[in-house]
Short mmCIF file of C-alpha atoms in Angstrom, two decimals:
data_model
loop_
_atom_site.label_atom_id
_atom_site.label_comp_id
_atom_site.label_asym_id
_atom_site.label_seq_id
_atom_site.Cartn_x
_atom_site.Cartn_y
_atom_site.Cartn_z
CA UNK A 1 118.75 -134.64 71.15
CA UNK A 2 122.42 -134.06 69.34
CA UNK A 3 121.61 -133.05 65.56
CA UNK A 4 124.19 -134.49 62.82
CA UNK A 5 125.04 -131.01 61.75
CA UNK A 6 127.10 -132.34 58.91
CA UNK A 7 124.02 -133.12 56.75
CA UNK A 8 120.60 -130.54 55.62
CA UNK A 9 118.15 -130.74 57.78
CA UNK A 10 114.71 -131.85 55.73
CA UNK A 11 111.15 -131.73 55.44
CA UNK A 12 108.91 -133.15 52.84
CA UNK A 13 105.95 -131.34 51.72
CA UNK A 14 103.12 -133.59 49.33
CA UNK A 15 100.67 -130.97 48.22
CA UNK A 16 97.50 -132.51 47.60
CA UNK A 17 95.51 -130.35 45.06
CA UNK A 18 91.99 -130.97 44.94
CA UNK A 19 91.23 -129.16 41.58
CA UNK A 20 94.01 -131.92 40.01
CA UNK A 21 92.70 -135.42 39.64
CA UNK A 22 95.62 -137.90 40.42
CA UNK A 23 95.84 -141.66 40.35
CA UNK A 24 97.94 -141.88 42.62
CA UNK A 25 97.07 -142.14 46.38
CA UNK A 26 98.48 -139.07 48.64
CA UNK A 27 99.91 -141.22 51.31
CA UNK A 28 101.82 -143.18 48.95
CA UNK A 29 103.21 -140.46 46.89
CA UNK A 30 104.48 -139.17 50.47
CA UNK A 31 106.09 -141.99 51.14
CA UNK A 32 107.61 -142.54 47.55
CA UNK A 33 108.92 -138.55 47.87
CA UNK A 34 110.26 -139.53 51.51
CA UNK A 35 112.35 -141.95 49.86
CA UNK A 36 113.73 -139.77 47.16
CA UNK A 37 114.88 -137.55 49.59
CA UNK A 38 116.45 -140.40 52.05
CA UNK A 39 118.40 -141.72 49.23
CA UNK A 40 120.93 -138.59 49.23
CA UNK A 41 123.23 -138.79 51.67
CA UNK A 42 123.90 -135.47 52.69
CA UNK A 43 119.78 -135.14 53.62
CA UNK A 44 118.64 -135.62 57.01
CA UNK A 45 114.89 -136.33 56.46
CA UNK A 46 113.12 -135.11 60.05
CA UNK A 47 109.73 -134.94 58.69
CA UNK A 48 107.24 -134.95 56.34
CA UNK A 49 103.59 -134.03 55.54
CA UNK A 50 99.97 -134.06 52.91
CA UNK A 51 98.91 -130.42 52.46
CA UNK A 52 95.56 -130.53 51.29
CA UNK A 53 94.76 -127.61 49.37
CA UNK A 54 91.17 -126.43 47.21
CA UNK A 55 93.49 -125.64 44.30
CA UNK A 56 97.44 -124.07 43.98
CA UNK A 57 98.27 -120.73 44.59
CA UNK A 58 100.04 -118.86 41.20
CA UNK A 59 102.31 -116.73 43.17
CA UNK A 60 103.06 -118.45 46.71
CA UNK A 61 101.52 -122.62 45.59
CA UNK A 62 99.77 -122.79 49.17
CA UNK A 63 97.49 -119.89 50.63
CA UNK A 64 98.53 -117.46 53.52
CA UNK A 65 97.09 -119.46 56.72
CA UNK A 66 98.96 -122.09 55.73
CA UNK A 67 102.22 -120.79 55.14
CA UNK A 68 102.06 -119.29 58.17
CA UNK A 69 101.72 -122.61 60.05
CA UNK A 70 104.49 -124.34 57.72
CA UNK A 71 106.76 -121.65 58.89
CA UNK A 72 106.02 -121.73 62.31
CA UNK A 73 106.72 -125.78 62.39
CA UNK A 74 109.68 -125.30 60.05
CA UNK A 75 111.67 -122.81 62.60
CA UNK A 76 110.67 -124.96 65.78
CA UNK A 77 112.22 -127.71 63.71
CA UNK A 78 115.15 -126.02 62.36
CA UNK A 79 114.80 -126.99 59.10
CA UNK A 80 117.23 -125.89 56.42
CA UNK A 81 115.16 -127.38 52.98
CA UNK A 82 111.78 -127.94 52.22
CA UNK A 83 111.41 -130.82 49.62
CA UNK A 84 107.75 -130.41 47.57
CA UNK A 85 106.58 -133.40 46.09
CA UNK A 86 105.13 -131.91 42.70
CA UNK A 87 106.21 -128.85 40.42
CA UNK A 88 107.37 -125.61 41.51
CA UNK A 89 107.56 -122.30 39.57
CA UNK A 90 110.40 -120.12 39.77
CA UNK A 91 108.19 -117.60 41.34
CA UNK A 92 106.39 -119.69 43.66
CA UNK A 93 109.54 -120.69 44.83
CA UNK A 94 111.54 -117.85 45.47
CA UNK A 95 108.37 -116.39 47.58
CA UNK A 96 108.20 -119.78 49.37
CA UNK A 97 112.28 -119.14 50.57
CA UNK A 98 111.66 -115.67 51.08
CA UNK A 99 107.85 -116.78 53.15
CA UNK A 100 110.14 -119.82 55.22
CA UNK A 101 113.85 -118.51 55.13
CA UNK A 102 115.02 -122.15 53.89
CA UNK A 103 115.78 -123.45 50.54
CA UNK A 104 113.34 -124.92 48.31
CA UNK A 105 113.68 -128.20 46.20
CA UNK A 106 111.10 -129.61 43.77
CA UNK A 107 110.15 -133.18 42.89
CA UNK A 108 112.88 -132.43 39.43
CA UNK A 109 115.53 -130.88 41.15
CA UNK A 110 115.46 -133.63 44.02
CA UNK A 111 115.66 -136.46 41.33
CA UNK A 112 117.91 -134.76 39.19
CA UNK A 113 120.31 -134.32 42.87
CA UNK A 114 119.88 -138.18 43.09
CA UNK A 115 120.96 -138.55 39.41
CA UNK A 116 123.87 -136.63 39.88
CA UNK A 117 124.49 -138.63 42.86
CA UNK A 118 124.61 -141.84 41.29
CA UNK A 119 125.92 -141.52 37.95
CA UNK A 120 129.73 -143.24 37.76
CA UNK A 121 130.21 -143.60 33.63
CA UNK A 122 130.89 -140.86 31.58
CA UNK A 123 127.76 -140.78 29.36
CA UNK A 124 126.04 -141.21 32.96
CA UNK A 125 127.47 -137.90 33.98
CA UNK A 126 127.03 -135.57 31.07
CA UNK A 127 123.46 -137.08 30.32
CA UNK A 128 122.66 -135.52 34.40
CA UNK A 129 124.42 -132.51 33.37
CA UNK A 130 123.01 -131.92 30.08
CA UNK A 131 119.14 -131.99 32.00
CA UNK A 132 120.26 -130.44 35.07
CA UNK A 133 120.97 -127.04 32.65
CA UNK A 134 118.09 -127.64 30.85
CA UNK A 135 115.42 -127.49 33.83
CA UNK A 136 118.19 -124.76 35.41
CA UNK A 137 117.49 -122.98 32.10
CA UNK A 138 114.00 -122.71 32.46
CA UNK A 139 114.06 -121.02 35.82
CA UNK A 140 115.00 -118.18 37.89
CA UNK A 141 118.67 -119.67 38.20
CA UNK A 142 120.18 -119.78 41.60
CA UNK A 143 123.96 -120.44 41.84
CA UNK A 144 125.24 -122.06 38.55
CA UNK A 145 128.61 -123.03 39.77
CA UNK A 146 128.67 -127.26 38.55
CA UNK A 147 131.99 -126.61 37.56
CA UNK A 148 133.31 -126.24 41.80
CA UNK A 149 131.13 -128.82 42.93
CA UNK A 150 132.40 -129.88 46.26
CA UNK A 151 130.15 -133.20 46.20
CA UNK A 152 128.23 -135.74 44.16
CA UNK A 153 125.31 -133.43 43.70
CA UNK A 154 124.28 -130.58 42.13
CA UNK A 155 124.19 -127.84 44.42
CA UNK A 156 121.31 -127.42 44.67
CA UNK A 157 121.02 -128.68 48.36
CA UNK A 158 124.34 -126.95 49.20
CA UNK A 159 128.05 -126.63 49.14
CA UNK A 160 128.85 -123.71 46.44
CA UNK A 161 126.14 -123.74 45.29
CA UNK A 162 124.06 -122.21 48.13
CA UNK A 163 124.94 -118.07 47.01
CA UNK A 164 122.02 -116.72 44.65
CA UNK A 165 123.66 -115.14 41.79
CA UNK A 166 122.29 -114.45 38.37
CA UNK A 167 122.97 -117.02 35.82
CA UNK A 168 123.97 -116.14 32.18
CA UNK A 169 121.67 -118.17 30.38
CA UNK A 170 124.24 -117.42 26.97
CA UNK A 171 126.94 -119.71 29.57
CA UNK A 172 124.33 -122.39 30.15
CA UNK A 173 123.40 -122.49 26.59
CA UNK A 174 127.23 -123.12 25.48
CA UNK A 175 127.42 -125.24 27.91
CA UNK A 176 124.66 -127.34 26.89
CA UNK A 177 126.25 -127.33 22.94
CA UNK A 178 129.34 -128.42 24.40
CA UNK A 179 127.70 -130.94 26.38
CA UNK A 180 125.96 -132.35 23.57
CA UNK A 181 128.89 -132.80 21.44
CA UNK A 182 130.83 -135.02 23.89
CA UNK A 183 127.42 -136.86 24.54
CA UNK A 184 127.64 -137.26 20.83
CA UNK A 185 130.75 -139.18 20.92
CA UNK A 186 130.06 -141.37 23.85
CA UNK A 187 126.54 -142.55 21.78
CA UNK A 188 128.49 -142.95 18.92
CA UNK A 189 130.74 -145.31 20.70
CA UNK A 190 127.97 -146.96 22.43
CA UNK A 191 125.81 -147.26 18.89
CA UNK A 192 129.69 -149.13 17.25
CA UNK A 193 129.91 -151.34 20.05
CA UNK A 194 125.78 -152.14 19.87
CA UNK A 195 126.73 -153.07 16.08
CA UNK A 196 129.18 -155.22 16.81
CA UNK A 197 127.02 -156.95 19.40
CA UNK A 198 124.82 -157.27 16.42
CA UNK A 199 127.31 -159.21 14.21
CA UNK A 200 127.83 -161.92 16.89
CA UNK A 201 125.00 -161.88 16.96
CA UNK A 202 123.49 -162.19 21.31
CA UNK A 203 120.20 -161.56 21.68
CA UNK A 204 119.80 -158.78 23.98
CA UNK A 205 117.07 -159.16 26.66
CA UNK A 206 116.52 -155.68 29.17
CA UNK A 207 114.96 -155.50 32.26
CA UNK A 208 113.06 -152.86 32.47
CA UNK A 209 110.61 -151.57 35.38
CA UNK A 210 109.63 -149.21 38.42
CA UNK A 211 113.09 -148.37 40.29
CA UNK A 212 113.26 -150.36 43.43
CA UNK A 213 111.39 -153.38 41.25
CA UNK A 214 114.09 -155.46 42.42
CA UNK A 215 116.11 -155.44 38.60
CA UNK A 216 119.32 -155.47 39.90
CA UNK A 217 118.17 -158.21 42.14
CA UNK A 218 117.26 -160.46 39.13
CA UNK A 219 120.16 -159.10 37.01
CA UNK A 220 122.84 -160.15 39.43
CA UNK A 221 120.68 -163.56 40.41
CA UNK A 222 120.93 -164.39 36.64
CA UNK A 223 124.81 -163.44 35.86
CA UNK A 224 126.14 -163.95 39.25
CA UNK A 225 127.25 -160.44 39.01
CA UNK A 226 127.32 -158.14 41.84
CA UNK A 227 125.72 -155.10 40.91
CA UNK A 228 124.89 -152.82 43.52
CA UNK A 229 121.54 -154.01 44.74
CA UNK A 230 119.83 -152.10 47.54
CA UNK A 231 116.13 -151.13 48.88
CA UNK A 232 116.41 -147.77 47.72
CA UNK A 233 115.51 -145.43 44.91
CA UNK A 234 117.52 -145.57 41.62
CA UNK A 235 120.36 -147.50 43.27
CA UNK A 236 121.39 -148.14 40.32
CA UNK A 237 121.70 -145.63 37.08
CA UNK A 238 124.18 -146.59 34.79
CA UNK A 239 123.18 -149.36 32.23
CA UNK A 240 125.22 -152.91 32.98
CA UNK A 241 125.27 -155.74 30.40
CA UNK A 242 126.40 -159.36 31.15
CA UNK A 243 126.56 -162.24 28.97
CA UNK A 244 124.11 -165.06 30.22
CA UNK A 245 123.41 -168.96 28.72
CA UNK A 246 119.85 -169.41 28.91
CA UNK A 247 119.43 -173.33 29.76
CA UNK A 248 118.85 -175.48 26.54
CA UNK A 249 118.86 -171.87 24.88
CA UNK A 250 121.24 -169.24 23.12
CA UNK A 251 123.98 -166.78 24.71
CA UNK A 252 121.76 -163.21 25.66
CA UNK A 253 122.85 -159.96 26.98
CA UNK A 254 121.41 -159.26 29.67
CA UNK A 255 121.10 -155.93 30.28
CA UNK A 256 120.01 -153.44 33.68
CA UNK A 257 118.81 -150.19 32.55
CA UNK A 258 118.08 -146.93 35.16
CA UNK A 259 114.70 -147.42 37.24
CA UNK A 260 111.47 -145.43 36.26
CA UNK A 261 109.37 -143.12 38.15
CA UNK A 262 106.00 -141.58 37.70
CA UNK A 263 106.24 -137.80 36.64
CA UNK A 264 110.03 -138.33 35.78
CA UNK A 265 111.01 -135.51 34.44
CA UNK A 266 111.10 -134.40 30.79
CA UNK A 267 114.38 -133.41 31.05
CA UNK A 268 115.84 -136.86 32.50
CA UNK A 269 113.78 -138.52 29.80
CA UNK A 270 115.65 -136.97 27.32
CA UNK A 271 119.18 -137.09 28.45
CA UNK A 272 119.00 -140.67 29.39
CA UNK A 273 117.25 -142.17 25.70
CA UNK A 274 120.89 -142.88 24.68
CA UNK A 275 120.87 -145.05 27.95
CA UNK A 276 117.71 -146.46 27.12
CA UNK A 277 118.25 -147.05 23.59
CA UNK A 278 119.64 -150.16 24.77
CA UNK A 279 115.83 -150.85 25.46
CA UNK A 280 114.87 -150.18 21.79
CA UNK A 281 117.76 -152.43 20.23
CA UNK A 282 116.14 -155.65 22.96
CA UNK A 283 114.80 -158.69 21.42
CA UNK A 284 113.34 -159.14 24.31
CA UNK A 285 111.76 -156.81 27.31
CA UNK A 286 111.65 -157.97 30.83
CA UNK A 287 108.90 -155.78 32.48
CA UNK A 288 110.05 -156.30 36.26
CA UNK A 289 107.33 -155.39 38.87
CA UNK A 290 107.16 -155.06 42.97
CA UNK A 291 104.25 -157.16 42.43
CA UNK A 292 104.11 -156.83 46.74
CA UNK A 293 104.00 -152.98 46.16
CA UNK A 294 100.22 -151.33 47.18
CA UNK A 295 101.09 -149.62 43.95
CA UNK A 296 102.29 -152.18 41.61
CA UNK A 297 99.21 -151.27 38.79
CA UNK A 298 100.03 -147.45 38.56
CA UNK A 299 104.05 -148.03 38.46
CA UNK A 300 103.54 -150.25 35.64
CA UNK A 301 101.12 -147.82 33.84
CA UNK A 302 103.91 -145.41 34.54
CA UNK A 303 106.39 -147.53 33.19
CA UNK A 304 104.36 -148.38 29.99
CA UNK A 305 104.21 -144.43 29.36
CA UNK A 306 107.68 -143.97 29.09
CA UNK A 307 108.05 -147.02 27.57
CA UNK A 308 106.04 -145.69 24.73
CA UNK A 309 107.28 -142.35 24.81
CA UNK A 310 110.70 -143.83 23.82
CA UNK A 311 109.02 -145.51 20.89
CA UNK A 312 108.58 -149.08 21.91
CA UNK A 313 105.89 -150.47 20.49
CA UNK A 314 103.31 -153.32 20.73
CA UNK A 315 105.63 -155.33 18.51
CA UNK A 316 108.22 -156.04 20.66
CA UNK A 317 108.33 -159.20 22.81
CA UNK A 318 107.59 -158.54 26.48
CA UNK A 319 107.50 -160.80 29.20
CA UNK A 320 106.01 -159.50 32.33
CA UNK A 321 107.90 -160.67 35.94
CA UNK A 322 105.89 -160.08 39.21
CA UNK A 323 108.60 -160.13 41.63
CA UNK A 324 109.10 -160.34 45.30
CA UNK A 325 106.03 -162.71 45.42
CA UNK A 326 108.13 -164.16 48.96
CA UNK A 327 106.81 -160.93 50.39
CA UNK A 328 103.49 -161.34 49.92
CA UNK A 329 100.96 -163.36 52.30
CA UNK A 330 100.75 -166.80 51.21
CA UNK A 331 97.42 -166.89 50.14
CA UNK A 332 97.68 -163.87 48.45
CA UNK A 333 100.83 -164.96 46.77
CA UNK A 334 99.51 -168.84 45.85
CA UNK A 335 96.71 -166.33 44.30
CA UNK A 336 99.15 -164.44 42.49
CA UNK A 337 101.36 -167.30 41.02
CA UNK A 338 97.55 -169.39 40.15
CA UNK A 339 96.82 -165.92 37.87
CA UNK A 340 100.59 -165.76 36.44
CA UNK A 341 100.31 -169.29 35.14
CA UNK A 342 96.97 -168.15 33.21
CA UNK A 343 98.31 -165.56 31.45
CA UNK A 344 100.39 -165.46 28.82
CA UNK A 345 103.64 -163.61 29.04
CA UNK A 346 103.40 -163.21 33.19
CA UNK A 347 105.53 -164.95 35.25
CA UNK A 348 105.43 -165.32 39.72
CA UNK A 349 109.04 -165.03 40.85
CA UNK A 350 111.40 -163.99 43.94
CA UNK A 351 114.97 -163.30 42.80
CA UNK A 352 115.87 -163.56 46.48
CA UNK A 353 114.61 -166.96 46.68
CA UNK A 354 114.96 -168.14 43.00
CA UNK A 355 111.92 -169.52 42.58
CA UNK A 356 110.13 -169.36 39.01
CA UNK A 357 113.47 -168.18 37.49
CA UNK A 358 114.18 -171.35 35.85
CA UNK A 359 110.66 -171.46 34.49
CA UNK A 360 111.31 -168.07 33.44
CA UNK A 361 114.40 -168.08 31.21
CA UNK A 362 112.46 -171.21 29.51
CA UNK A 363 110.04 -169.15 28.19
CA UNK A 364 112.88 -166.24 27.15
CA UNK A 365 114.94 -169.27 25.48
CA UNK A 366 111.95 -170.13 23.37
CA UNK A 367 111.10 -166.42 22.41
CA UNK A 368 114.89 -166.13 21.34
CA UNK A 369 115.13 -169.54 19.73
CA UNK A 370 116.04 -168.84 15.68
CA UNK A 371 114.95 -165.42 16.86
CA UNK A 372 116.84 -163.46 13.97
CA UNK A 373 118.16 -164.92 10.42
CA UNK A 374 119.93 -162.73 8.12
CA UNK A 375 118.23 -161.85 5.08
CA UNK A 376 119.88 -159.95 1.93
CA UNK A 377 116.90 -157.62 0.37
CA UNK A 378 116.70 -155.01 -2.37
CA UNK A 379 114.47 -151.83 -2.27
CA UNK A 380 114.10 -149.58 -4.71
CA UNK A 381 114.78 -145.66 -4.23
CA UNK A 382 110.80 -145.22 -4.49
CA UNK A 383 111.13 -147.49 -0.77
CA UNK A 384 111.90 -145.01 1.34
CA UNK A 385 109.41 -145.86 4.12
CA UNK A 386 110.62 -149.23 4.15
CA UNK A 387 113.59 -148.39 4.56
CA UNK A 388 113.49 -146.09 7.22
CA UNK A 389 110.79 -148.38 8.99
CA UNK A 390 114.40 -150.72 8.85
CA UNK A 391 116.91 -148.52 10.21
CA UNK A 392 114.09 -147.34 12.70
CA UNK A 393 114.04 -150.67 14.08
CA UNK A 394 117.71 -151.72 14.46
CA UNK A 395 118.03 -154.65 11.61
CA UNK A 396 120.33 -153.47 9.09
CA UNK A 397 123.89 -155.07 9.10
CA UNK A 398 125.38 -153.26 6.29
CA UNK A 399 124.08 -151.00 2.94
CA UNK A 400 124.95 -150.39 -0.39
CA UNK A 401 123.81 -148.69 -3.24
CA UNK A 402 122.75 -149.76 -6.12
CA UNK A 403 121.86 -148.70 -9.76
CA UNK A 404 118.38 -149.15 -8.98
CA UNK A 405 118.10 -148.42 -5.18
CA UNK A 406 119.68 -150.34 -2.17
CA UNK A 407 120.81 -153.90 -1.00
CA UNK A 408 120.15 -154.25 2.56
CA UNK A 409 121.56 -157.27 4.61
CA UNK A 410 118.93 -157.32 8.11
CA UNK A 411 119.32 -159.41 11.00
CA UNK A 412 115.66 -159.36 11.83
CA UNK A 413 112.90 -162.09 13.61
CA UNK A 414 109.95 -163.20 11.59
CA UNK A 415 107.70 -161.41 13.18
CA UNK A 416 109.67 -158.06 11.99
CA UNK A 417 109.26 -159.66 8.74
CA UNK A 418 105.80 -159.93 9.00
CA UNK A 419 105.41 -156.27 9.55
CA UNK A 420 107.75 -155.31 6.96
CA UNK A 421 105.97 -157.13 4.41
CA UNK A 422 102.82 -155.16 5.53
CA UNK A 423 104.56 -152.00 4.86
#
């Protein structure tokens, strides 16, 4: 059989580690890992395996038998990168290349490839940069060269970047200042523009879930937009608003933010909270689940973790949407929509088909309804929780000072008023 010799040749590798209790079933994080890799182009994904191992080696991850066998399979095959689902150590991974004489690509560099992939705005592309030097920084750098990249990526999979030299980590960190200074500006565009949003004021509603969840699906059903929308992992990155008129109900912005993933990396996390922060300033959250998905519990325990790690609370109003019920059985999707209407806050839908959208924005209307007044209120200097407790959660129009402490004018919800007063 012809091989496309224009894209890598690839192999994915799930390491199943006995000694580490996981949630999450091995044959689904293979196929999850399978997907990363098909969504970059340049990959030509020929096969993939579970490696069951008693625990990880330190110096080589998998013991000698079975390295052995891996490279036997991978020269047969001709494979040029081996993709392993989990975390890699420098070490372990320069053995593994020198063990299997291909290149070696963890579960964070082959997200943070896809990243780089995707991103189109500016903020989208420094925020990829900024954590692609961070996790560089951490290891035994290969070729740094981001500044000749022939492609979308990184180079990690190839191109330039393919040549191991050694990295000045003094480069990378003045890099990463520099970096952070034009992110700087970007956010501090974004936060003006988020303020003047405010003064309208729109209610801003995010979707928010698992990536492939279907978000852009629902986004675009809503605002008759045409975001990309495809069956394939982080398809879409950048954050897209769109003004929408709820029925009977007040003008939102709508807004898409980047998928999640389980065991997204640390340094993604924190690159992309400017992105997300759009999340934090939502009066409402639109928790959007593959409810046909074997998997659907754990992604949305994964997506509640970084949820909270960005510092969104109980507090904030969250509506939970099981989509693509049309894929389900019937019974097991009549069973589904039966247990949505029980519960508060969960709602059935296909935003392929439509249905239970309408029913849907009803219930976002009536969350939003008088959702924020303006209030003028004085605190005293002595305050200063308050106050921060204010600014922490996005209210405050405009400040001044005062003789005796501060006049605030807040755009807030009663329910924020409620827990202010309880300060």
């Amino acid at each position: 059989m012809e091989h496309d010799r224009t894209r890598t040749r690839a192999w994915v590798l799930h390491p199943e580690i006995k000694s580490e209790t996981s949630r999450r079933d091995p044959s689904a994080a293979l196929a999850e890992a399978v997907s990363l890799a098909m969504a970059l182009p340049d990959l030509d994904v020929i096969g993939n395996g579970i490696v069951r191992l008693p625990k990880a080696h330190a110096g080589m991850l998998f013991g000698s038998g079975k390295i052995e066998e891996i490279a036997q399979m991978l020269k047969a095959e001709e494979v040029e990168l081996v993709l392993i689902d989990g975390p890699v150590t420098p070490v372990q991974q320069r053995n593994l290349e020198k063990a299997w004489k291909v290149k070696i690509l963890d579960r964070t560099g082959l997200i943070l490839e896809i990243f780089s992939d995707r991103a189109r705005t500016r903020e989208g592309v420094l925020q990829v940069e900024m954590a692609a030097l961070s996790y560089q920084r951490t290891r035994l750098v290969r070729a740094w060269t981001h500044l000749e990249r022939q492609r979308g990526g990184l180079g990690f999979v190839g191109g330039p970047g393919e040549t191991q030299i050694e990295a000045d980590r003094r480069a990378i960190d003045d890099q990463l200042v520099r970096l952070r200074r034009q992110l700087e500006k970007v956010v501090k565009t974004r936060t003006l523009h988020r303020a003047a949003r405010a003064k309208v004021p729109y209610p801003i509603v995010a979707l928010v879930g698992y990536t492939n969840a279907g978000k852009s699906t629902v986004f675009n059903r809503l605002t008759g937009a045409e975001v990309l929308a495809k069956d394939m992992l982080f398809a879409t990155l950048d954050p897209t608003m769109r003004r929408v008129e709820l029925p009977d109900g007040p003008e939102i912005i709508l807004s898409d933010t980047v998928g999640f993933i389980s065991d997204l990396p640390t340094e993604l996390v924190a690159s992309f909270r400017a992105t997300l922060e759009e999340v934090l300033a939502a009066d409402v959250i639109l928790h959007v689940r593959d409810i046909s998905h074997d998997e659907t519990v754990t992604q949305a325990e994964d997506v509640e973790t970084i949820l909270s790690s960005l510092g969104v609370d109980d507090s904030r109003e969250m509506i939970e949407v099981w989509n693509k019920i049309d894929l389900l059985p019937e019974e097991e999707a009549e069973a589904r929509r039966e247990r949505a209407a029980r519960e508060d806050g969960v709602h059935a839908i296909s935003a392929i088909t439509g249905e239970g959208l309408d029913v849907l924005l009803v219930e976002v209307a009536e969350k939003l309804q008088g959702v924020r007044r303006e209030e003028r209120l004085e605190l005293a200097f002595s305050q200063g929780k308050q106050r921060a407790w204010l600014f922490a959660q996005d209210v405050v129009q405009q400040e001044e000072q005062s003789e005796t402490g501060f006049v605030l004018s807040v755009l807030w919800t009663d329910k924020q008023r409620a827990q202010f007063e309880k300060l």
